[in-house]
Coordinates of C-alpha atoms in Angstrom, one line a residue:
Chain K
M1 CA 101.0 -26.5 152.9
T2 CA 99.5 -24.9 149.8
D3 CA 100.4 -21.4 148.6
V4 CA 97.4 -19.2 148.4
D5 CA 97.5 -16.0 146.3
W6 CA 95.1 -13.9 148.4
L7 CA 95.4 -11.0 146.0
S8 CA 93.7 -13.0 143.3
Y9 CA 90.5 -13.1 145.4
S10 CA 87.8 -10.5 145.4
L11 CA 85.4 -9.8 148.2
Q12 CA 82.6 -11.7 146.3
D13 CA 84.7 -14.8 146.3
F14 CA 84.3 -15.1 150.1
L15 CA 80.5 -14.9 149.9
M16 CA 78.9 -18.3 150.6
F17 CA 75.3 -17.2 150.1
G18 CA 73.2 -15.2 147.8
P19 CA 71.4 -11.9 148.2
Q20 CA 68.0 -13.7 148.2
V21 CA 68.9 -15.6 151.4
F22 CA 70.0 -12.7 153.7
P23 CA 66.7 -10.8 154.1
R24 CA 65.0 -14.1 154.6
L25 CA 67.0 -14.5 157.8
F26 CA 65.1 -11.4 159.3
I27 CA 61.8 -12.7 158.0
R28 CA 62.3 -16.2 159.5
L29 CA 63.5 -14.8 162.8
N30 CA 60.5 -12.5 163.1
Q31 CA 58.2 -15.4 162.2
D32 CA 59.8 -17.8 164.7
I33 CA 59.7 -15.5 167.7
W34 CA 56.4 -13.7 167.1
P35 CA 54.8 -12.2 169.3
W36 CA 57.8 -11.5 171.6
Q37 CA 58.6 -8.4 169.5
L38 CA 55.6 -6.7 171.2
L39 CA 57.4 -7.0 174.5
I40 CA 61.0 -6.4 173.3
V41 CA 60.3 -3.1 171.4
P42 CA 58.5 -1.3 174.3
L43 CA 61.3 -2.5 176.7
A44 CA 63.9 -1.0 174.3
L45 CA 62.0 2.3 174.2
V46 CA 62.3 2.8 178.0
V47 CA 66.1 2.6 178.0
P48 CA 66.8 6.3 177.5
W49 CA 64.4 7.2 180.3
W50 CA 66.2 4.8 182.6
M51 CA 69.6 6.0 181.6
C52 CA 68.7 9.6 182.3
R53 CA 67.3 9.0 185.8
P54 CA 69.4 9.8 188.8
A55 CA 68.7 6.4 190.4
P56 CA 71.8 4.1 189.7
A57 CA 69.5 1.0 189.9
L58 CA 67.6 2.1 186.8
R59 CA 70.8 2.7 184.8
R60 CA 72.0 -0.8 185.9
L61 CA 68.7 -2.2 184.6
A62 CA 69.2 -0.4 181.3
V63 CA 72.7 -1.9 180.9
W64 CA 71.4 -5.3 181.7
L65 CA 68.7 -4.9 179.1
V66 CA 71.3 -3.9 176.5
A67 CA 73.5 -6.8 177.5
A68 CA 70.6 -9.1 177.0
A69 CA 70.1 -7.6 173.6
W70 CA 73.7 -8.4 172.7
I71 CA 73.3 -12.0 173.9
G72 CA 70.0 -12.4 172.1
S73 CA 71.1 -11.1 168.8
G74 CA 74.4 -13.0 169.0
A75 CA 73.0 -16.4 170.0
G76 CA 69.8 -15.9 168.0
F77 CA 70.3 -14.1 164.7
L78 CA 74.1 -14.7 164.3
V79 CA 74.6 -18.2 165.6
R80 CA 71.2 -19.8 164.9
Y81 CA 70.2 -18.1 161.6
F82 CA 73.2 -16.4 159.9
G83 CA 75.7 -18.9 161.1
E84 CA 74.0 -21.7 159.2
I85 CA 75.0 -20.1 155.9
N86 CA 78.1 -18.2 156.8
W87 CA 80.6 -19.6 159.3
P88 CA 82.2 -16.3 160.5
A89 CA 78.8 -15.3 161.7
V90 CA 79.0 -18.1 164.3
W91 CA 82.2 -16.7 165.7
F92 CA 80.7 -13.2 165.8
G93 CA 77.6 -14.6 167.4
W94 CA 79.6 -16.0 170.4
A95 CA 81.6 -12.8 170.5
F96 CA 78.3 -10.9 170.9
V97 CA 77.4 -13.2 173.7
A98 CA 80.7 -12.6 175.4
Q99 CA 80.3 -8.9 174.9
G100 CA 76.8 -9.1 176.4
L101 CA 78.2 -10.9 179.5
L102 CA 81.0 -8.4 179.8
M103 CA 78.6 -5.5 179.7
A104 CA 76.3 -7.1 182.2
G105 CA 79.3 -7.6 184.5
L106 CA 80.5 -4.0 184.1
G107 CA 76.9 -2.8 184.6
T108 CA 76.7 -4.7 187.8
F109 CA 80.1 -3.8 189.4
C110 CA 80.8 -0.3 188.0
R111 CA 79.2 2.9 189.0
L112 CA 77.6 4.3 185.9
K113 CA 77.2 8.1 185.5
A114 CA 73.9 9.4 184.5
I115 CA 73.5 11.2 181.2
P116 CA 74.2 14.9 181.7
K117 CA 70.9 16.8 181.8
G118 CA 71.7 18.9 178.8
R119 CA 72.4 15.9 176.7
A120 CA 69.4 13.7 177.6
G121 CA 67.4 15.0 174.6
A122 CA 70.2 14.2 172.2
F123 CA 70.7 10.8 173.8
S124 CA 67.0 9.9 173.6
G125 CA 66.8 11.2 170.1
L126 CA 69.7 9.0 168.9
W127 CA 68.5 6.0 170.8
L128 CA 65.0 6.3 169.3
T129 CA 66.4 6.8 165.9
S130 CA 68.5 3.6 166.3
V131 CA 65.6 1.6 167.7
V132 CA 62.7 2.9 165.6
V133 CA 64.2 4.1 162.3
L134 CA 67.1 1.8 161.6
P135 CA 65.0 -1.4 161.8
W136 CA 63.3 -0.3 158.6
V137 CA 66.5 -0.5 156.5
P138 CA 66.2 -4.2 155.7
V139 CA 62.5 -3.6 154.9
L140 CA 63.7 -0.9 152.4
Q141 CA 66.2 -3.3 151.0
S142 CA 64.0 -6.3 150.6
G143 CA 60.6 -4.7 150.1
E144 CA 59.3 -7.2 152.8
L145 CA 57.6 -5.7 155.9
A146 CA 58.4 -8.9 157.8
A147 CA 62.2 -8.2 157.4
L148 CA 62.1 -5.6 160.1
A149 CA 65.3 -5.7 162.1
V150 CA 64.3 -5.6 165.8
F151 CA 66.6 -4.3 168.5
G152 CA 67.8 -7.1 170.7
L153 CA 67.2 -9.7 167.9
T154 CA 69.4 -8.5 165.1
P155 CA 73.0 -7.3 165.4
D156 CA 73.3 -4.0 163.5
V157 CA 70.4 -2.3 165.2
T158 CA 71.4 -3.6 168.6
L159 CA 74.9 -2.4 168.1
A160 CA 74.0 1.0 166.8
A161 CA 71.6 1.7 169.7
S162 CA 73.8 0.2 172.4
S163 CA 76.9 2.2 171.5
L164 CA 75.2 5.0 173.3
V165 CA 75.1 2.8 176.4
L166 CA 78.7 1.9 175.9
A167 CA 79.5 5.6 176.2
M168 CA 78.1 5.6 179.7
M169 CA 80.8 3.2 180.8
P170 CA 83.9 4.6 182.5
R171 CA 86.3 5.6 179.7
V172 CA 89.1 3.2 180.8
L173 CA 86.6 0.3 180.4
L174 CA 85.1 1.5 177.2
W175 CA 88.2 0.5 175.2
S176 CA 87.7 -3.2 176.2
L177 CA 84.2 -3.0 174.8
L178 CA 85.1 -1.5 171.4
P179 CA 86.9 -4.2 169.4
I180 CA 83.9 -6.5 168.8
P181 CA 81.6 -3.7 167.7
L182 CA 84.3 -2.3 165.4
F183 CA 85.1 -5.7 163.9
W184 CA 81.4 -6.3 163.3
V185 CA 80.9 -3.0 161.6
L186 CA 83.8 -3.9 159.2
F187 CA 82.5 -7.4 158.6
S188 CA 78.9 -6.3 158.0
A189 CA 79.9 -3.5 155.7
A190 CA 82.1 -5.8 153.7
T191 CA 79.2 -8.4 153.5
Y192 CA 76.6 -5.9 152.4
W193 CA 79.0 -4.4 149.8
A194 CA 79.8 -7.8 148.4
L195 CA 76.1 -8.7 148.3
Q196 CA 75.5 -5.4 146.5
M197 CA 72.8 -4.6 149.0
V198 CA 73.5 -0.9 149.2
W199 CA 70.7 0.1 151.5
L200 CA 72.0 -2.2 154.2
L201 CA 75.2 -0.2 154.2
L202 CA 73.2 2.4 156.1
L203 CA 73.4 0.2 159.1
P204 CA 77.2 0.1 159.7
A205 CA 77.3 3.7 158.6
A206 CA 74.7 4.7 161.2
T207 CA 76.6 2.7 163.8
L208 CA 79.8 4.6 163.2
I209 CA 78.0 7.9 163.4
V210 CA 76.3 7.0 166.6
F211 CA 79.7 5.8 167.9
A212 CA 81.2 9.1 167.2
L213 CA 78.4 11.0 168.8
C214 CA 78.5 8.8 171.9
F215 CA 81.9 10.2 172.8
W216 CA 80.4 13.7 172.8
L217 CA 77.4 12.5 174.9
S218 CA 79.3 10.5 177.5
P219 CA 79.4 11.8 181.0
S220 CA 83.2 11.4 181.2
S221 CA 83.5 13.6 178.1
A222 CA 81.3 16.2 179.7
R223 CA 83.2 15.9 183.0
S224 CA 86.6 16.4 181.4
R225 CA 85.4 19.4 179.5
D226 CA 84.1 20.8 182.8
R227 CA 87.4 20.2 184.4
Q228 CA 89.2 22.1 181.6
S229 CA 86.9 25.0 182.1
V230 CA 87.6 25.0 185.8
H231 CA 91.3 25.2 185.2
R232 CA 90.9 28.1 182.9
D233 CA 88.6 30.1 185.2
P234 CA 90.6 33.2 186.2
V235 CA 88.3 33.8 189.2
R236 CA 89.5 30.6 190.8
R237 CA 93.2 31.2 190.4
Chain Q
M1 CA 87.3 -54.0 128.0
A2 CA 83.7 -54.9 128.8
V3 CA 81.8 -52.2 130.5
R4 CA 79.2 -53.4 133.1
L5 CA 76.4 -51.0 133.7
T6 CA 75.3 -50.4 137.3
R7 CA 71.7 -49.8 138.2
R8 CA 72.3 -46.1 138.6
Q9 CA 74.0 -45.8 135.2
L10 CA 71.1 -47.7 133.6
L11 CA 68.6 -45.4 135.3
I12 CA 70.5 -42.3 134.1
G13 CA 70.6 -43.6 130.6
A14 CA 67.0 -44.5 130.7
G15 CA 66.2 -41.1 132.1
I16 CA 68.0 -39.4 129.3
S17 CA 66.1 -41.5 126.8
A18 CA 62.8 -40.9 128.5
V19 CA 63.3 -37.1 128.4
A20 CA 64.1 -37.3 124.7
L21 CA 60.9 -39.3 124.1
K22 CA 58.6 -37.4 126.4
S23 CA 59.6 -33.8 125.8
P24 CA 59.2 -33.0 122.1
G25 CA 58.8 -29.4 123.0
L26 CA 62.4 -29.3 124.1
F27 CA 63.5 -30.2 120.6
A28 CA 60.9 -28.3 118.6
D29 CA 63.4 -25.7 117.5
L30 CA 66.0 -28.1 116.1
A31 CA 66.6 -27.4 112.5
D32 CA 67.0 -30.9 111.1
G33 CA 65.5 -33.0 113.9
T34 CA 68.6 -35.2 114.0
A35 CA 70.0 -34.1 117.3
A36 CA 66.9 -34.7 119.4
S37 CA 68.8 -36.2 122.3
P38 CA 70.9 -34.5 125.1
I39 CA 74.5 -33.9 124.2
S40 CA 76.5 -36.3 126.3
R41 CA 80.2 -36.9 126.6
T42 CA 82.3 -39.9 127.4
I43 CA 84.4 -40.2 130.6
P44 CA 87.7 -41.4 129.0
S45 CA 88.7 -43.8 131.8
T46 CA 85.5 -46.0 131.5
S47 CA 83.7 -44.8 128.3
E48 CA 80.6 -44.1 130.4
S49 CA 78.5 -41.3 129.0
V50 CA 77.3 -38.3 131.1
P51 CA 75.2 -35.4 130.0
A52 CA 77.3 -32.4 129.0
I53 CA 75.5 -29.9 131.3
G54 CA 75.6 -30.6 135.1
M55 CA 74.6 -28.6 138.1
G56 CA 76.8 -26.8 140.6
T57 CA 75.6 -25.9 144.1
W58 CA 78.0 -23.2 145.3
I59 CA 76.0 -20.4 146.9
T60 CA 72.7 -21.5 145.4
F61 CA 71.9 -24.4 147.7
N62 CA 73.4 -22.8 150.8
V63 CA 70.1 -21.5 152.2
G64 CA 70.3 -22.8 155.7
S65 CA 67.2 -24.5 157.1
D66 CA 64.9 -22.1 155.2
A67 CA 62.0 -24.4 154.2
D68 CA 60.7 -22.1 151.5
L69 CA 64.0 -21.8 149.8
I70 CA 64.8 -25.5 150.1
E71 CA 61.5 -26.2 148.4
S72 CA 62.4 -23.7 145.6
R73 CA 65.8 -25.4 145.2
T74 CA 64.1 -28.7 145.0
E75 CA 62.1 -27.4 142.0
V76 CA 65.4 -26.3 140.4
L77 CA 66.8 -29.8 140.9
K78 CA 63.6 -31.3 139.5
T79 CA 63.8 -29.2 136.4
F80 CA 67.5 -30.2 136.0
L81 CA 66.6 -33.9 136.2
D82 CA 63.5 -33.6 134.1
R83 CA 65.5 -32.0 131.3
G84 CA 68.1 -34.8 131.2
G85 CA 70.7 -33.6 133.7
S86 CA 72.5 -36.0 136.1
V87 CA 75.9 -34.6 137.2
V88 CA 75.6 -32.7 140.4
D89 CA 78.6 -31.3 142.1
C90 CA 79.0 -30.0 145.7
S91 CA 81.6 -29.6 148.5
P92 CA 81.8 -29.6 152.3
M93 CA 83.0 -26.0 151.8
Y94 CA 79.5 -24.9 150.5
G95 CA 77.9 -24.5 154.0
T96 CA 74.4 -26.2 154.0
S97 CA 74.4 -27.0 150.3
A98 CA 75.1 -30.7 150.8
D99 CA 72.3 -31.0 153.4
N100 CA 69.8 -29.2 151.2
L101 CA 70.8 -31.2 148.2
G102 CA 70.2 -34.3 150.3
K103 CA 66.7 -33.0 151.3
A104 CA 65.9 -32.2 147.6
L105 CA 67.1 -35.6 146.5
N106 CA 65.0 -37.2 149.2
A107 CA 61.9 -35.1 148.3
L108 CA 62.3 -36.2 144.7
Q109 CA 63.4 -39.7 145.5
A110 CA 66.1 -39.1 142.9
H111 CA 69.2 -40.5 144.5
D112 CA 69.6 -43.0 141.7
Q113 CA 69.2 -40.4 139.0
V114 CA 72.3 -38.3 139.8
F115 CA 75.9 -38.7 139.1
A116 CA 77.0 -37.7 142.6
A117 CA 80.2 -35.6 142.7
T118 CA 81.6 -34.0 145.8
K119 CA 85.0 -32.9 147.2
I120 CA 87.3 -33.4 150.1
W121 CA 88.0 -30.0 151.6
T122 CA 90.1 -30.1 154.7
A123 CA 93.8 -29.4 155.5
D124 CA 93.8 -32.4 157.7
E125 CA 95.1 -35.1 155.3
S126 CA 94.0 -37.9 157.7
A127 CA 90.4 -36.8 157.6
T128 CA 89.7 -37.9 154.0
R129 CA 87.6 -40.9 154.8
A130 CA 85.7 -39.2 157.6
Q131 CA 84.7 -36.3 155.4
A132 CA 83.7 -38.5 152.5
E133 CA 81.4 -40.4 154.9
S134 CA 80.0 -37.2 156.4
S135 CA 79.2 -36.0 152.9
R136 CA 77.6 -39.3 151.9
N137 CA 75.3 -39.1 154.9
R138 CA 74.4 -35.5 154.1
W139 CA 73.5 -36.4 150.5
G140 CA 71.8 -39.6 151.4
V141 CA 73.5 -41.5 148.6
A142 CA 74.7 -45.1 148.8
R143 CA 78.1 -44.0 147.4
F144 CA 79.6 -41.2 145.4
D145 CA 80.4 -41.5 141.7
L146 CA 83.2 -38.9 141.9
L147 CA 85.3 -37.7 144.8
Q148 CA 87.7 -34.8 144.2
V149 CA 90.3 -33.0 146.2
H150 CA 89.0 -29.5 146.5
N151 CA 91.3 -26.7 145.3
L152 CA 94.4 -28.9 145.7
L153 CA 94.1 -28.6 149.5
G154 CA 96.2 -31.3 151.2
W155 CA 96.1 -33.1 147.9
R156 CA 99.0 -35.5 148.5
G157 CA 97.5 -37.1 151.6
H158 CA 94.0 -37.0 150.3
L159 CA 94.9 -38.6 146.9
E160 CA 96.6 -41.5 148.6
T161 CA 93.6 -42.3 150.7
L162 CA 91.2 -41.7 147.8
K163 CA 93.1 -44.1 145.6
E164 CA 92.8 -46.8 148.3
M165 CA 89.1 -46.1 148.7
K166 CA 88.5 -46.2 144.9
A167 CA 90.3 -49.5 144.7
R168 CA 87.9 -50.9 147.3
G169 CA 85.0 -49.7 145.3
E170 CA 83.9 -47.0 147.8
F171 CA 83.4 -44.6 144.9
R172 CA 83.9 -44.8 141.2
Y173 CA 86.0 -41.8 139.9
L174 CA 88.9 -39.9 141.3
G175 CA 89.4 -36.2 140.7
I176 CA 91.0 -32.9 141.7
T177 CA 89.8 -29.4 141.4
T178 CA 90.9 -25.8 141.0
S179 CA 89.0 -22.6 140.2
H180 CA 89.4 -19.0 139.1
G181 CA 92.4 -20.1 137.0
R182 CA 94.6 -20.6 140.1
R183 CA 97.6 -22.9 140.4
H184 CA 97.4 -24.4 136.9
D185 CA 101.1 -25.3 136.8
E186 CA 100.7 -27.4 140.0
L187 CA 97.5 -29.0 138.6
A188 CA 99.3 -29.9 135.4
R189 CA 102.0 -31.6 137.3
I190 CA 99.4 -33.6 139.2
M191 CA 97.6 -34.5 136.0
A192 CA 100.8 -35.7 134.5
T193 CA 101.7 -38.0 137.3
E194 CA 98.5 -39.2 139.2
P195 CA 95.9 -41.6 137.9
L196 CA 93.0 -39.1 137.8
D197 CA 89.6 -39.8 136.2
F198 CA 88.5 -36.1 136.4
V199 CA 89.8 -32.6 136.8
Q200 CA 87.6 -29.6 137.5
L201 CA 88.8 -26.2 136.5
T202 CA 87.5 -22.8 135.4
Y203 CA 86.9 -22.3 131.7
N204 CA 84.6 -19.8 130.0
V205 CA 84.4 -17.6 127.0
L206 CA 86.7 -15.0 128.7
D207 CA 88.8 -17.2 131.0
R208 CA 90.6 -19.4 128.5
E209 CA 93.9 -20.0 130.2
A210 CA 93.1 -23.7 130.5
E211 CA 93.2 -24.0 126.7
S212 CA 96.9 -23.4 126.7
K213 CA 98.0 -26.5 128.6
L214 CA 95.4 -28.2 130.8
L215 CA 92.7 -29.1 128.3
G216 CA 95.3 -30.6 125.9
L217 CA 96.9 -32.5 128.7
A218 CA 93.5 -33.8 129.8
R219 CA 92.9 -35.3 126.4
E220 CA 96.4 -36.7 126.2
R221 CA 96.1 -38.4 129.6
G222 CA 92.5 -39.5 129.2
I223 CA 91.1 -37.3 132.0
A224 CA 87.5 -36.1 132.0
V225 CA 87.1 -32.3 132.4
M226 CA 84.4 -30.7 134.5
V227 CA 84.1 -27.0 134.1
N228 CA 83.2 -24.6 136.9
R229 CA 82.3 -20.9 136.6
P230 CA 81.1 -21.2 133.0
F231 CA 79.4 -17.8 133.5
Q232 CA 82.4 -16.3 135.3
G233 CA 80.3 -16.2 138.5
S234 CA 77.4 -14.4 136.6
A235 CA 79.9 -11.6 135.5
L236 CA 79.3 -12.6 131.9
F237 CA 75.6 -11.8 132.1
R238 CA 76.4 -8.4 133.5
R239 CA 78.8 -7.9 130.6
V240 CA 76.1 -8.6 128.0
Q241 CA 73.1 -7.2 129.9
S242 CA 72.4 -4.4 127.3
E243 CA 73.3 -6.6 124.3
T244 CA 71.2 -8.7 122.1
L245 CA 72.4 -12.0 120.8
P246 CA 74.4 -11.7 117.6
P247 CA 72.3 -13.1 114.7
W248 CA 75.1 -15.5 113.7
S249 CA 74.7 -17.3 117.1
A250 CA 71.6 -18.9 115.6
E251 CA 74.0 -21.1 113.5
A252 CA 74.5 -23.2 116.7
G253 CA 70.8 -23.0 117.7
I254 CA 71.6 -20.5 120.4
S255 CA 68.6 -18.6 121.8
S256 CA 69.8 -17.2 125.1
W257 CA 73.0 -15.8 126.6
A258 CA 73.1 -18.8 128.9
E259 CA 73.1 -21.1 125.9
F260 CA 75.7 -18.9 124.2
F261 CA 78.1 -19.2 127.2
L262 CA 77.5 -22.9 127.9
K263 CA 77.7 -24.1 124.3
F264 CA 81.0 -22.3 124.0
V265 CA 82.3 -24.3 127.0
I266 CA 80.9 -27.8 126.1
S267 CA 81.9 -27.5 122.5
H268 CA 85.6 -27.7 123.4
P269 CA 86.5 -31.3 122.6
A270 CA 88.3 -31.8 125.9
V271 CA 85.4 -30.7 128.0
T272 CA 83.2 -33.5 129.5
C273 CA 80.6 -31.3 131.2
A274 CA 80.0 -27.8 132.6
I275 CA 78.4 -27.3 136.0
P276 CA 76.6 -23.9 136.1
A277 CA 74.7 -23.1 139.3
T278 CA 71.4 -21.3 139.6
S279 CA 68.6 -20.7 142.1
Q280 CA 65.9 -20.2 139.5
V281 CA 63.9 -22.7 137.5
A282 CA 63.7 -20.3 134.5
H283 CA 67.5 -20.1 134.5
M284 CA 67.9 -23.8 134.8
Q285 CA 65.6 -24.3 131.8
Q286 CA 67.9 -22.0 129.8
N287 CA 71.0 -23.8 131.0
M288 CA 69.6 -27.2 130.1
A289 CA 68.6 -25.9 126.6
A290 CA 72.3 -25.7 125.9
M291 CA 72.4 -29.4 126.1
Y292 CA 70.3 -29.9 123.0
G293 CA 70.8 -29.0 119.3
E294 CA 73.9 -28.0 117.5
L295 CA 77.2 -27.0 119.0
P296 CA 79.3 -24.2 117.5
S297 CA 82.1 -25.1 115.1
E298 CA 85.7 -24.1 116.0
S299 CA 85.4 -21.0 113.8
L300 CA 82.2 -20.0 115.4
R301 CA 83.8 -20.5 118.8
Q302 CA 86.5 -18.1 117.9
R303 CA 83.9 -15.6 116.7
M304 CA 82.0 -16.0 120.0
A305 CA 85.1 -15.3 122.1
T306 CA 86.1 -12.3 120.0
F307 CA 82.6 -10.9 120.2
V308 CA 82.3 -11.2 124.0
R309 CA 85.9 -9.8 124.5
S310 CA 84.9 -6.7 122.4
L311 CA 82.0 -5.8 124.7

């Protein structure tokens, strides 16, 4: 077996493709699936409303929609488009599909808490930022309107938005859903850095911020804080 | 020993001559008009001539199934061939590069115009033949001119199989590669003991480690040298981006930084060809311009290296 001096490699040495090719993936995907975006984007916009409703069936529907988004962006963008020019993207693609199936299963069999009323506005605001604002980052990078990164079709936007839904999962199950998103954030940040596509770094950065906020928004977080306050209430001693 | 020309060699030679005859504009800036043909070098093991500037495909041809980008790479290849190029190098490691090279060759109907070089890149030392056949299908060529063991990966097993394949006429030249200046000692040991026709290594105006041992050994052993990363993966262009060419570079007919870097490489007497990669026609034109006109003398080469190091 050969000795490999890994320290002699730079991040750029692992890049198999050039910066011209990456934005073209978004453009080609959008061209190939047009006009389905007109259905997918409005569907994404109703997720916060479903998540905040008391009816469990609507929350389940929202989780299924997000699970489908993971499967779509994994099998579509990552395996079919990105995987052609970058082998690790294929592995991530199937990991996204597995994560989508896992989320669908958890959404089906777990009882999901509704977003606490006081936090519905923050949840909706973050969700809409992820689904409406973040898609423009590749447009900003490439200068091509057709490079819009649509939720459910591309991984970074899907991940950023759906981390809010991950937060709705019971805390003990949440840990099983974190490794793939975290690995993807690392991988995509390293890729964009190596490509010197600095605007795209906003996507993993935004994902991490939303991730952090999702812990604050999650019902289990709210519940544990309520429980603390109950213990400290002198009236109830 | 009599050298029999194959149809492909004849076509490559005729192509070079045709470019020289049909493209006077290419040579308009030559000072004395005597060097109006592409600079070529001889492969020591057969005395066959090949143009001194070839084409690499790492990153540039890995564009997936993007029809627009495949078309633009086809234009790059066309420019390369129109300007007298023939040596094209690829590897199974380069993603879809081999597929897109095959599509470009097919679109141009240019399979017979290229000196087809690829690599064996697998740790499975029993998969040599299967990978060579897979690459041949992807390129769409009848056979490869050169098969090389990529980055010394599984070289013992692959070399044994490749020697058998070469003896049967399944390809013409045998080689081994390294890059980024890695594992030169091991490469030197292989060069000293194995019947290689080619080695591929990194050499440029800043990365000159190969000069200390490998280039001399290649001359001594009669091994052709193919040079990768002649622009240090485009880092050399970044280094000189705010600089103008020094006036003395005109002594070697140099009119662009691409020519500067490439002429430095191919003017080393042990170097057979350099294989820069590009995705742009304009850059390919600059690269190919380095294959015409004067080459720098040894003293000018030293001046070039000192100048770039000082930046």
